[in-house]
Amino acid sequence: MTVIEKLKLPHIPFLDGRPKRLLIDGQWVEAASGRTFDTFNPATGERLATVAEGDKEDIDRAVAAARRAFEGPWSRVKPAERQRLLLRIADLVERHFEELATLDTLDMGAPLSRTTNNRQRALGMLRYYAGMATALHGETIDNSLPGEIFSYTLKEPVGVVGAIIPWNGPLTATIWKIGPAIATGCTVVLKPAEEAPLTALRLGELLLEAGVPDGVVNIVPGYGETAGAALAGHWDVDKVAFTGSHLTGQKIIQASAGNLKRVSLELGGKSPDIVFADADLAAAVPGAAMAVFANSGQICSAGTRLFVERRVYDEFVGGVAEFGRSLKVGNGLDPATQVGPLVSREQLDRVTGYLDIGQKEGARALAGGSRLTGEGLDQGYFVPPTVFADVKDEMRIAREEIFGPVISAIPFDDIEEVVRRGNATSFGLGSGVWTRDVSKAHRLARAIRAGSVWVNCYQAMDPAVPFGGYKMSGYGRESGKQHLDEYLNVKAVWIKTA
Ligand code: ADP
């Protein structure tokens, strides 16, 4: 019996036991080396599928296909046709949404309650990029040169895009890279994360079904140091769109230096979530808790440094700990599960390592604090929601990205102080402010050095609203009209008319 049958879920024909292959030039092919790797369910340790392991040679083949497609008929496809293509993809994703969400759950562990909740986001992104496909345009610009000389700009696709994504939200991460590429007329070579490649591969089948021309989207799973590095360093790739850790981001920049390709980076964070005593605390408790516990803390913009005004600190942090303890941790296939496993053994070791460091540094675990086993969880990588109190700014758990369900709760006394301490990080991705005082909200929205500020909410995302980092959280924006600009070149045209 497969794991899926045990949990009485619909059969997924995609998981038929056959090895999964690479998508290159519209064909499913073996890796040139013939090598494969296995992908596992992090809730149970069970093997889900064997996947072709792409490396440099496969990246070369995929980039060549993407280049041919870019220079071939794809460059003459009209915006309205790219729009129709994206709308067909959206319809297919909608029709197969349960299956795609379940694949995300199986491959990286997030509970079905979360992956199925991504429906609006996944479909909204595809339909937003579809809309934007016909809204791209240059400008006519009055210049001040003497005589009659006319100037305007063209927006042109940047070319072959190398997209490298992490494992923490495979379906939406894939759409976030492929959507703008198709909308702008680029072609793509996508490297999914080795921990969770299945959803991107199933999506690849749907892309072909929707009629994406050969070579426009290529999907090459493989390891970061081989396939990923080959893509980032490839001479014929015009842009790399990367999401992952800041350490890998630095390697991507170095690899990109050869041909000076364009780079956009969405990296990690250590985001401040600031709770004032005047906030609606009943709403802020679950809000601040889920700003970290959602996806088991495996979200780059998670609000992991929880600053709480001192006079409500004990009560508030106690409330967050109690909320954390109330969450159901378990196999993501169980509809009641709210917090799933971490994605891998490596991630489990990393997070439990930080739990030990926190305790040694003198922080007090009010909830969680060690790996969860028993009750069928022994083979999985489960860490319960953890709340550390008495955290000091200089502790490693207050400075380093843990990427697990771990809150570091820190008291503060006044607004200038919390702005200074909140900004005292090399990251700048997300941030939260909880207050009923509108002037405080506006002051902090300006003062915080981060790409997103969420007031009385956390992690709100929309295809039309740009998302991205300040400082070491990266550069470039995803979502919003800025996202399309990342995939476009601006060409100035001058015409002497007399
Ligand atoms: P995480 O710690 O979240 O796994 P990584 O930055 O290691 O983050 O991985 C994100 C993506 O980057 C994955 O697809 C991974 O395979 C890829 N990757 C890792 N190392 C490199 C590298 N040196 N060059 C290019 N891609 C890489």
CSV table of N, CA, C and O in Angstrom, one decimal, residues 110-111 114 273 285-299 302-304 306 317-329 337-342 355 366-369 383-388 403-408 458-459:
chain,number,residue,atom,x,y,z
A,110,ALA,N,4.5,20.5,4.1
A,110,ALA,CA,3.5,21.5,4.6
A,110,ALA,C,2.1,20.8,4.6
A,110,ALA,O,1.8,20.1,3.7
A,111,PRO,N,1.4,21.1,5.6
A,111,PRO,CA,0.0,20.5,5.7
A,111,PRO,C,-0.9,20.8,4.5
A,111,PRO,O,-0.8,21.9,4.0
A,114,ARG,N,-2.5,24.1,4.4
A,114,ARG,CA,-1.8,25.2,3.9
A,114,ARG,C,-1.6,25.1,2.4
A,114,ARG,O,-1.9,26.1,1.7
A,273,ASP,N,9.0,41.5,14.3
A,273,ASP,CA,7.6,41.6,14.4
A,273,ASP,C,7.4,42.3,15.7
A,273,ASP,O,7.7,41.8,16.8
A,285,VAL,N,-1.8,37.9,19.2
A,285,VAL,CA,-1.3,36.6,19.6
A,285,VAL,C,-1.2,35.5,18.5
A,285,VAL,O,-0.2,35.1,18.1
A,286,PRO,N,-2.4,35.2,17.9
A,286,PRO,CA,-2.3,34.2,16.8
A,286,PRO,C,-1.6,34.8,15.6
A,286,PRO,O,-0.9,34.0,14.9
A,287,GLY,N,-1.7,36.1,15.4
A,287,GLY,CA,-1.0,36.7,14.3
A,287,GLY,C,0.5,36.6,14.4
A,287,GLY,O,1.2,36.1,13.4
A,288,ALA,N,1.0,36.9,15.5
A,288,ALA,CA,2.5,36.8,15.7
A,288,ALA,C,3.0,35.4,15.7
A,288,ALA,O,4.1,35.0,15.3
A,289,ALA,N,2.1,34.5,16.3
A,289,ALA,CA,2.5,33.1,16.3
A,289,ALA,C,2.6,32.5,14.9
A,289,ALA,O,3.6,31.9,14.5
A,290,MET,N,1.6,32.7,14.1
A,290,MET,CA,1.5,32.2,12.8
A,290,MET,C,2.5,32.9,11.8
A,290,MET,O,2.8,32.4,10.8
A,291,ALA,N,3.0,34.1,12.2
A,291,ALA,CA,4.0,34.7,11.4
A,291,ALA,C,5.3,33.9,11.4
A,291,ALA,O,6.2,34.1,10.6
A,292,VAL,N,5.4,32.9,12.3
A,292,VAL,CA,6.6,32.1,12.4
A,292,VAL,C,6.2,30.6,12.2
A,292,VAL,O,6.9,29.9,11.5
A,293,PHE,N,5.1,30.2,12.8
A,293,PHE,CA,4.8,28.7,12.8
A,293,PHE,C,4.2,28.2,11.5
A,293,PHE,O,4.3,27.0,11.2
A,294,ALA,N,3.7,29.2,10.7
A,294,ALA,CA,3.2,28.7,9.4
A,294,ALA,C,4.3,28.1,8.6
A,294,ALA,O,5.5,28.6,8.6
A,295,ASN,N,4.0,27.0,7.9
A,295,ASN,CA,5.0,26.3,7.1
A,295,ASN,C,6.2,25.9,8.0
A,295,ASN,O,7.4,25.8,7.5
A,296,SER,N,6.0,25.6,9.3
A,296,SER,CA,7.0,25.2,10.2
A,296,SER,C,8.2,26.2,10.2
A,296,SER,O,9.3,25.9,10.4
A,297,GLY,N,7.8,27.5,10.0
A,297,GLY,CA,8.9,28.5,10.1
A,297,GLY,C,9.8,28.6,8.8
A,297,GLY,O,10.7,29.3,8.8
A,298,GLN,N,9.4,27.8,7.8
A,298,GLN,CA,10.3,27.7,6.6
A,298,GLN,C,9.8,28.7,5.6
A,298,GLN,O,9.4,28.4,4.5
A,299,ILE,N,9.8,30.0,6.0
A,299,ILE,CA,9.4,31.1,5.1
A,299,ILE,C,10.4,32.2,5.3
A,299,ILE,O,10.7,32.5,6.5
A,302,ALA,N,9.5,35.1,7.6
A,302,ALA,CA,8.9,34.8,8.9
A,302,ALA,C,9.3,35.9,10.0
A,302,ALA,O,10.4,36.3,10.0
A,303,GLY,N,8.3,36.3,10.8
A,303,GLY,CA,8.6,37.3,11.8
A,303,GLY,C,9.2,36.7,13.1
A,303,GLY,O,8.6,36.7,14.1
A,304,THR,N,10.5,36.3,13.0
A,304,THR,CA,11.1,35.5,14.0
A,304,THR,C,11.7,36.3,15.2
A,304,THR,O,11.9,35.7,16.2
A,306,LEU,N,10.5,38.5,17.7
A,306,LEU,CA,9.2,39.1,18.2
A,306,LEU,C,9.5,40.1,19.3
A,306,LEU,O,9.8,39.7,20.5
A,317,VAL,N,3.8,37.0,25.5
A,317,VAL,CA,4.6,35.9,25.1
A,317,VAL,C,4.1,34.6,25.7
A,317,VAL,O,4.1,33.5,25.0
A,318,GLY,N,3.5,34.6,26.9
A,318,GLY,CA,2.8,33.4,27.4
A,318,GLY,C,1.7,33.0,26.5
A,318,GLY,O,1.5,31.8,26.2
A,319,GLY,N,0.9,34.0,26.0
A,319,GLY,CA,-0.2,33.7,25.1
A,319,GLY,C,0.3,33.1,23.8
A,319,GLY,O,-0.3,32.1,23.3
A,320,VAL,N,1.4,33.6,23.2
A,320,VAL,CA,1.9,33.0,22.0
A,320,VAL,C,2.4,31.6,22.2
A,320,VAL,O,2.2,30.7,21.4
A,321,ALA,N,3.0,31.3,23.4
A,321,ALA,CA,3.5,30.0,23.7
A,321,ALA,C,2.3,29.0,23.8
A,321,ALA,O,2.3,27.9,23.3
A,322,GLU,N,1.2,29.5,24.5
A,322,GLU,CA,0.0,28.7,24.7
A,322,GLU,C,-0.6,28.4,23.3
A,322,GLU,O,-1.0,27.3,23.0
A,323,PHE,N,-0.6,29.4,22.4
A,323,PHE,CA,-1.2,29.2,21.1
A,323,PHE,C,-0.3,28.2,20.3
A,323,PHE,O,-0.8,27.3,19.7
A,324,GLY,N,1.0,28.3,20.5
A,324,GLY,CA,1.9,27.4,19.8
A,324,GLY,C,1.7,25.9,20.2
A,324,GLY,O,1.6,25.0,19.4
A,325,ARG,N,1.5,25.8,21.6
A,325,ARG,CA,1.2,24.4,22.1
A,325,ARG,C,-0.1,23.8,21.6
A,325,ARG,O,-0.2,22.6,21.5
A,326,SER,N,-1.0,24.7,21.3
A,326,SER,CA,-2.4,24.2,20.9
A,326,SER,C,-2.4,23.8,19.4
A,326,SER,O,-3.3,23.2,19.0
A,327,LEU,N,-1.3,24.1,18.7
A,327,LEU,CA,-1.3,23.7,17.2
A,327,LEU,C,-1.1,22.2,17.1
A,327,LEU,O,-0.3,21.6,17.8
A,328,LYS,N,-1.8,21.6,16.1
A,328,LYS,CA,-1.6,20.2,15.9
A,328,LYS,C,-0.5,20.0,14.9
A,328,LYS,O,-0.5,20.4,13.8
A,329,VAL,N,0.6,19.3,15.4
A,329,VAL,CA,1.7,19.0,14.6
A,329,VAL,C,1.6,17.5,14.1
A,329,VAL,O,1.2,16.7,14.9
A,337,THR,N,-4.0,18.6,10.6
A,337,THR,CA,-2.6,19.1,10.9
A,337,THR,C,-2.5,20.5,10.6
A,337,THR,O,-2.9,21.0,9.5
A,338,GLN,N,-1.8,21.3,11.5
A,338,GLN,CA,-1.6,22.7,11.3
A,338,GLN,C,-0.1,23.0,11.1
A,338,GLN,O,0.3,24.0,10.4
A,339,VAL,N,0.8,22.1,11.6
A,339,VAL,CA,2.2,22.3,11.5
A,339,VAL,C,2.8,20.9,11.0
A,339,VAL,O,2.6,19.9,11.7
A,340,GLY,N,3.4,20.9,9.9
A,340,GLY,CA,4.0,19.7,9.3
A,340,GLY,C,5.4,19.5,9.8
A,340,GLY,O,6.0,20.3,10.6
A,341,PRO,N,6.1,18.6,9.2
A,341,PRO,CA,7.5,18.3,9.5
A,341,PRO,C,8.4,19.4,8.8
A,341,PRO,O,8.0,20.1,7.9
A,342,LEU,N,9.7,19.4,9.2
A,342,LEU,CA,10.7,20.2,8.4
A,342,LEU,C,11.0,19.3,7.2
A,342,LEU,O,10.7,18.1,7.1
A,355,LEU,N,18.0,25.0,18.7
A,355,LEU,CA,17.3,24.9,19.9
A,355,LEU,C,18.3,24.7,21.1
A,355,LEU,O,18.2,25.3,22.2
A,366,LEU,N,9.5,28.5,26.4
A,366,LEU,CA,8.2,28.5,27.0
A,366,LEU,C,7.3,27.5,26.3
A,366,LEU,O,6.3,27.1,26.9
A,367,ALA,N,7.6,27.1,25.1
A,367,ALA,CA,6.9,26.1,24.4
A,367,ALA,C,7.9,25.4,23.5
A,367,ALA,O,8.9,26.0,23.1
A,368,GLY,N,7.7,24.1,23.2
A,368,GLY,CA,8.6,23.4,22.3
A,368,GLY,C,10.0,23.2,22.9
A,368,GLY,O,10.1,23.1,24.1
A,369,GLY,N,11.0,23.3,22.1
A,369,GLY,CA,12.3,23.3,22.5
A,369,GLY,C,13.1,22.1,22.2
A,369,GLY,O,14.3,22.0,22.3
A,383,VAL,N,9.5,19.3,14.5
A,383,VAL,CA,9.9,20.2,15.6
A,383,VAL,C,8.6,21.0,15.9
A,383,VAL,O,8.0,21.6,15.1
A,384,PRO,N,8.2,21.0,17.2
A,384,PRO,CA,7.0,21.7,17.6
A,384,PRO,C,7.2,23.2,17.6
A,384,PRO,O,8.4,23.6,17.8
A,385,PRO,N,6.1,23.9,17.6
A,385,PRO,CA,6.3,25.4,17.7
A,385,PRO,C,7.0,25.7,19.0
A,385,PRO,O,6.7,25.2,20.1
A,386,THR,N,8.1,26.5,18.9
A,386,THR,CA,9.0,26.8,20.0
A,386,THR,C,9.0,28.3,20.2
A,386,THR,O,9.1,29.1,19.3
A,387,VAL,N,8.8,28.7,21.5
A,387,VAL,CA,8.9,30.1,21.9
A,387,VAL,C,10.0,30.3,22.9
A,387,VAL,O,10.0,29.7,24.0
A,388,PHE,N,11.0,31.0,22.5
A,388,PHE,CA,12.1,31.4,23.5
A,388,PHE,C,11.8,32.7,24.1
A,388,PHE,O,11.7,33.7,23.3
A,403,PHE,N,15.1,29.1,10.2
A,403,PHE,CA,14.3,28.5,9.2
A,403,PHE,C,13.5,27.3,9.8
A,403,PHE,O,13.5,26.2,9.2
A,404,GLY,N,13.0,27.5,11.0
A,404,GLY,CA,12.2,26.5,11.7
A,404,GLY,C,11.2,27.2,12.5
A,404,GLY,O,11.2,28.5,12.6
A,405,PRO,N,10.3,26.5,13.2
A,405,PRO,CA,9.2,27.1,14.0
A,405,PRO,C,9.7,27.7,15.3
A,405,PRO,O,9.2,27.2,16.4
A,406,VAL,N,10.6,28.7,15.3
A,406,VAL,CA,11.2,29.1,16.5
A,406,VAL,C,11.1,30.7,16.6
A,406,VAL,O,11.6,31.4,15.7
A,407,ILE,N,10.4,31.1,17.7
A,407,ILE,CA,10.3,32.5,17.9
A,407,ILE,C,11.3,32.9,19.0
A,407,ILE,O,11.4,32.3,20.0
A,408,SER,N,12.0,34.1,18.8
A,408,SER,CA,12.8,34.6,19.8
A,408,SER,C,12.1,35.9,20.3
A,408,SER,O,12.0,36.9,19.5
A,458,TYR,N,0.2,39.7,9.1
A,458,TYR,CA,1.5,39.3,8.7
A,458,TYR,C,1.5,38.4,7.5
A,458,TYR,O,0.5,37.6,7.3
A,459,GLN,N,2.4,38.6,6.6
A,459,GLN,CA,2.6,37.7,5.5
A,459,GLN,C,1.5,37.8,4.4
A,459,GLN,O,1.3,36.9,3.6
